[in-house]
């Protein structure tokens, strides 16, 4: 577990980003314009984890900067949050060509970067956006059944609160998902307010994936 001070956290995150830039652990770097390690506050209370960079992200090196990113900004506002308050990243740090789904081997190759980002930031809440990031923490869950519900997940000797949510791109394609997504972000804001105010919150415990989450 990282025992970093604020400056150390900033430096440690920069170090991860530098390693991502030079990473050749899977073949995705070959087709990518640049890496997209993630961005935001090193002191974030909430870390958002999406799937992989898309076209715009690959062009600019910034996570969630296309249409889904614009929606994410609006959703963050529903939770009384701004981009600068949170940290946003993806399971994969280079773009899969044609926006295809990530391969299990690519997710495994890239795993340590996300694990380290979480370890450094130590957020109060991890929000997964879409099924690939949800599967990292809740491999047997169905997004339609668990979205918006906080879960305790144990790994790396610590209990983390994970809230699975739909990917904003799915909300752009489907009106019903959009409504659910907006409700989930409003609930996220209320949940955060409660835990910051020392209020009582109900969080279910997820035990099944301890072994699958190997935080370094
Ligand atoms: S996607 Fe991840 S594992 Fe693959 S080259 Fe990029 S940083 Fe390395």
CSV table of C-alpha atoms and ligand atoms in Angstrom, one decimal:
chain,number,residue,atom,x,y,z
A,1,UNK,CA,0.0,0.0,0.0
A,2,UNK,CA,1.4,3.4,-0.9
A,3,UNK,CA,2.3,5.6,2.0
A,4,UNK,CA,3.0,8.6,-0.2
A,5,UNK,CA,2.6,12.2,0.7
A,6,UNK,CA,0.9,14.6,-1.8
A,7,UNK,CA,4.1,15.4,-3.8
A,8,UNK,CA,5.1,11.7,-3.8
A,9,UNK,CA,1.6,10.8,-5.1
A,10,UNK,CA,2.0,13.2,-7.9
A,11,UNK,CA,5.5,12.0,-8.7
A,12,UNK,CA,4.4,8.3,-8.5
A,13,UNK,CA,1.5,8.9,-10.8
A,14,UNK,CA,3.8,10.7,-13.3
A,15,UNK,CA,6.2,7.7,-13.1
A,16,UNK,CA,3.4,5.3,-14.0
A,17,UNK,CA,2.4,7.6,-16.9
A,18,UNK,CA,6.1,7.6,-18.1
A,19,UNK,CA,6.2,3.8,-17.9
A,20,UNK,CA,2.9,3.5,-19.8
A,21,UNK,CA,4.4,5.7,-22.5
A,22,UNK,CA,7.3,3.3,-23.0
A,23,UNK,CA,5.4,0.1,-22.4
A,24,UNK,CA,5.6,-2.7,-25.0
A,25,UNK,CA,4.0,-5.4,-22.9
A,26,UNK,CA,1.2,-6.0,-25.5
A,27,UNK,CA,1.0,-5.1,-29.1
A,28,UNK,CA,-1.5,-2.1,-28.8
A,29,UNK,CA,1.2,0.5,-28.7
A,30,UNK,CA,2.0,-0.2,-32.3
A,31,UNK,CA,-1.3,1.0,-33.7
A,32,UNK,CA,-1.7,3.9,-31.2
A,33,UNK,CA,-0.9,7.5,-31.8
A,34,UNK,CA,0.1,7.9,-28.1
A,35,UNK,CA,-0.6,6.4,-24.7
A,36,UNK,CA,-3.5,7.6,-22.6
A,37,UNK,CA,-2.5,6.8,-19.0
A,38,UNK,CA,-5.2,8.8,-17.3
A,39,UNK,CA,-5.6,12.2,-15.8
A,40,UNK,CA,-7.0,14.0,-12.8
A,41,UNK,CA,-6.4,14.7,-9.1
A,42,UNK,CA,-3.7,12.6,-7.4
A,43,UNK,CA,-5.8,13.1,-4.3
A,44,UNK,CA,-9.1,12.1,-5.9
A,45,UNK,CA,-11.9,10.6,-3.7
A,46,UNK,CA,-13.3,8.9,-6.8
A,47,UNK,CA,-11.4,7.0,-9.5
A,48,UNK,CA,-13.3,6.3,-12.7
A,49,UNK,CA,-12.2,3.3,-14.8
A,50,UNK,CA,-13.4,2.9,-18.4
A,51,UNK,CA,-12.4,0.4,-21.0
A,52,UNK,CA,-9.8,1.8,-23.4
A,53,UNK,CA,-9.0,4.9,-25.3
A,54,UNK,CA,-11.1,5.6,-28.4
A,55,UNK,CA,-10.2,7.7,-31.5
A,56,UNK,CA,-10.3,11.1,-29.8
A,57,UNK,CA,-8.5,9.9,-26.7
A,58,UNK,CA,-5.8,8.4,-28.9
A,59,UNK,CA,-5.4,11.6,-30.8
A,60,UNK,CA,-5.2,13.8,-27.7
A,61,UNK,CA,-3.8,11.6,-25.0
A,62,UNK,CA,-6.6,12.5,-22.7
A,63,UNK,CA,-9.2,9.9,-21.4
A,64,UNK,CA,-12.9,10.4,-22.2
A,65,UNK,CA,-12.5,13.5,-24.4
A,66,UNK,CA,-14.9,12.5,-27.2
A,67,UNK,CA,-18.7,12.4,-27.1
A,68,UNK,CA,-18.8,9.9,-24.2
A,69,UNK,CA,-16.4,12.2,-22.4
A,70,UNK,CA,-18.7,15.2,-22.9
A,71,UNK,CA,-21.5,13.2,-21.4
A,72,UNK,CA,-19.2,12.1,-18.5
A,73,UNK,CA,-18.6,15.8,-17.7
A,74,UNK,CA,-22.4,16.3,-17.4
A,75,UNK,CA,-22.8,13.2,-15.3
A,76,UNK,CA,-20.0,14.3,-13.0
A,77,UNK,CA,-21.9,17.5,-12.4
A,78,UNK,CA,-25.0,15.5,-11.3
A,79,UNK,CA,-22.7,14.0,-8.6
A,80,UNK,CA,-21.5,17.5,-7.7
A,81,UNK,CA,-18.1,16.7,-9.1
A,82,UNK,CA,-15.8,18.1,-11.7
A,83,UNK,CA,-13.0,16.5,-13.7
A,84,UNK,CA,-10.4,18.2,-11.6
A,85,UNK,CA,-11.8,16.5,-8.5
A,86,UNK,CA,-11.5,13.0,-9.8
A,87,UNK,CA,-9.1,10.7,-11.6
A,88,UNK,CA,-10.2,9.2,-14.9
A,89,UNK,CA,-8.4,6.3,-16.5
A,90,UNK,CA,-9.0,3.0,-18.4
A,91,UNK,CA,-8.3,-0.7,-18.1
A,92,UNK,CA,-6.1,-0.3,-21.3
A,93,UNK,CA,-3.7,2.6,-21.8
A,94,UNK,CA,-3.4,2.3,-25.6
A,95,UNK,CA,-6.2,2.2,-28.1
A,96,UNK,CA,-7.2,-1.1,-29.7
A,97,UNK,CA,-7.6,-0.5,-33.4
A,98,UNK,CA,-11.1,0.1,-34.6
A,99,UNK,CA,-12.3,0.4,-31.0
A,100,UNK,CA,-12.5,-3.4,-30.8
A,101,UNK,CA,-13.1,-5.1,-27.4
A,102,UNK,CA,-9.9,-5.5,-25.3
A,103,UNK,CA,-8.4,-9.1,-25.3
A,104,UNK,CA,-8.0,-10.8,-22.0
A,105,UNK,CA,-4.2,-11.0,-22.7
A,106,UNK,CA,-4.1,-7.2,-23.2
A,107,UNK,CA,-6.0,-6.6,-20.0
A,108,UNK,CA,-3.7,-8.8,-18.0
A,109,UNK,CA,-0.6,-7.2,-19.6
A,110,UNK,CA,-1.9,-3.7,-18.6
A,111,UNK,CA,-3.2,-4.7,-15.2
A,112,UNK,CA,-0.3,-3.5,-13.1
A,113,UNK,CA,-0.6,0.1,-14.3
A,114,UNK,CA,-4.2,0.5,-13.1
A,115,UNK,CA,-3.5,-1.4,-9.9
A,116,UNK,CA,-0.6,1.0,-9.1
A,117,UNK,CA,-2.7,4.1,-9.9
A,118,UNK,CA,-5.4,2.9,-7.5
A,119,UNK,CA,-2.7,2.1,-4.9
A,120,UNK,CA,-1.2,5.5,-5.2
A,121,UNK,CA,-4.4,7.6,-5.1
A,122,UNK,CA,-6.2,5.4,-2.5
A,123,UNK,CA,-9.6,6.7,-3.5
A,124,UNK,CA,-12.7,6.3,-1.3
A,125,UNK,CA,-14.6,5.0,-4.3
A,126,UNK,CA,-13.8,3.2,-7.5
A,127,UNK,CA,-16.4,3.7,-10.2
A,128,UNK,CA,-16.2,1.2,-13.1
A,129,UNK,CA,-17.6,2.4,-16.4
A,130,UNK,CA,-18.7,-0.5,-18.6
A,131,UNK,CA,-18.4,-4.3,-18.4
A,132,UNK,CA,-14.6,-4.6,-18.9
A,133,UNK,CA,-13.6,-2.5,-16.0
A,134,UNK,CA,-16.5,-4.0,-13.9
A,135,UNK,CA,-15.2,-7.5,-14.7
A,136,UNK,CA,-11.9,-6.6,-13.1
A,137,UNK,CA,-13.6,-6.1,-9.7
A,138,UNK,CA,-16.8,-8.1,-10.0
A,139,UNK,CA,-16.2,-10.8,-12.6
A,140,UNK,CA,-19.5,-12.6,-12.2
A,141,UNK,CA,-21.8,-9.6,-12.0
A,142,UNK,CA,-24.3,-8.5,-14.6
A,143,UNK,CA,-24.2,-4.7,-15.1
A,144,UNK,CA,-28.0,-4.5,-15.6
A,145,UNK,CA,-28.4,-6.0,-12.1
A,146,UNK,CA,-25.7,-4.3,-10.1
A,147,UNK,CA,-25.2,-0.9,-11.6
A,148,UNK,CA,-25.2,1.9,-9.1
A,149,UNK,CA,-24.8,-0.4,-6.1
A,150,UNK,CA,-21.7,0.1,-4.0
A,151,UNK,CA,-19.8,-3.1,-3.1
A,152,UNK,CA,-16.9,-3.7,-0.7
A,153,UNK,CA,-14.2,-5.6,-2.6
A,154,UNK,CA,-11.1,-6.8,-0.8
A,155,UNK,CA,-7.7,-6.9,-2.4
A,156,UNK,CA,-4.1,-5.8,-1.7
A,157,UNK,CA,-4.9,-6.1,2.0
A,158,UNK,CA,-7.5,-3.4,1.8
A,159,UNK,CA,-11.3,-3.0,1.4
A,160,UNK,CA,-12.3,-0.8,-1.5
A,161,UNK,CA,-15.8,0.5,-2.3
A,162,UNK,CA,-16.5,-0.3,-6.0
A,163,UNK,CA,-19.6,1.1,-7.8
A,164,UNK,CA,-20.2,-0.4,-11.2
A,165,UNK,CA,-21.9,1.8,-13.7
A,166,UNK,CA,-22.7,1.7,-17.4
A,167,UNK,CA,-20.2,3.1,-19.9
A,168,UNK,CA,-21.3,6.6,-21.0
A,169,UNK,CA,-21.1,5.4,-24.6
A,170,UNK,CA,-23.9,2.9,-23.8
A,171,UNK,CA,-26.0,5.7,-22.4
A,172,UNK,CA,-25.6,7.7,-25.6
A,173,UNK,CA,-27.0,4.7,-27.6
A,174,UNK,CA,-29.9,3.8,-25.3
A,175,UNK,CA,-32.4,6.2,-23.6
A,176,UNK,CA,-33.2,3.8,-20.8
A,177,UNK,CA,-29.5,3.4,-19.9
A,178,UNK,CA,-29.2,7.1,-20.0
A,179,UNK,CA,-31.9,7.5,-17.4
A,180,UNK,CA,-30.3,4.8,-15.2
A,181,UNK,CA,-26.9,6.4,-15.6
A,182,UNK,CA,-28.1,9.8,-14.6
A,183,UNK,CA,-29.8,8.3,-11.5
A,184,UNK,CA,-26.6,6.4,-10.6
A,185,UNK,CA,-24.5,9.5,-10.8
A,186,UNK,CA,-27.0,11.4,-8.6
A,187,UNK,CA,-26.8,8.5,-6.1
A,188,UNK,CA,-23.0,8.6,-6.3
A,189,UNK,CA,-23.0,12.3,-5.2
A,190,UNK,CA,-25.4,11.5,-2.3
A,191,UNK,CA,-23.2,8.5,-1.3
A,192,UNK,CA,-20.0,10.6,-1.3
A,193,UNK,CA,-21.7,13.3,0.7
A,194,UNK,CA,-22.8,10.7,3.3
A,195,UNK,CA,-19.4,9.1,3.7
A,196,UNK,CA,-17.7,12.5,3.9
A,197,UNK,CA,-20.2,13.6,6.5
A,198,UNK,CA,-19.7,10.4,8.6
A,199,UNK,CA,-23.2,9.3,7.8
A,200,UNK,CA,-24.3,5.6,7.6
A,201,UNK,CA,-24.1,3.9,4.2
A,202,UNK,CA,-25.1,0.5,3.1
A,203,UNK,CA,-22.5,-1.4,1.2
A,204,UNK,CA,-22.6,-5.1,0.3
A,205,UNK,CA,-19.5,-7.2,0.7
A,206,UNK,CA,-18.1,-8.9,-2.3
A,207,UNK,CA,-15.8,-11.8,-1.4
A,208,UNK,CA,-15.5,-13.8,-4.5
A,209,UNK,CA,-12.8,-12.0,-6.2
A,210,UNK,CA,-10.1,-11.6,-3.6
A,211,UNK,CA,-7.8,-13.9,-5.6
A,212,UNK,CA,-8.4,-12.3,-8.9
A,213,UNK,CA,-7.5,-8.9,-7.8
A,214,UNK,CA,-3.8,-8.8,-7.3
A,215,UNK,CA,-3.0,-5.3,-6.4
A,216,UNK,CA,0.8,-4.9,-6.4
B,1,LIG,S1,-2.1,-1.2,-23.6
B,1,LIG,FE1,-1.1,-1.4,-21.6
B,1,LIG,S2,0.1,-3.3,-21.7
B,1,LIG,FE2,-0.4,-2.8,-23.8
B,1,LIG,S3,1.3,-1.6,-24.6
B,1,LIG,FE3,-0.2,-0.1,-23.8
B,1,LIG,S4,0.4,0.2,-21.6
B,1,LIG,FE4,1.5,-1.6,-22.3
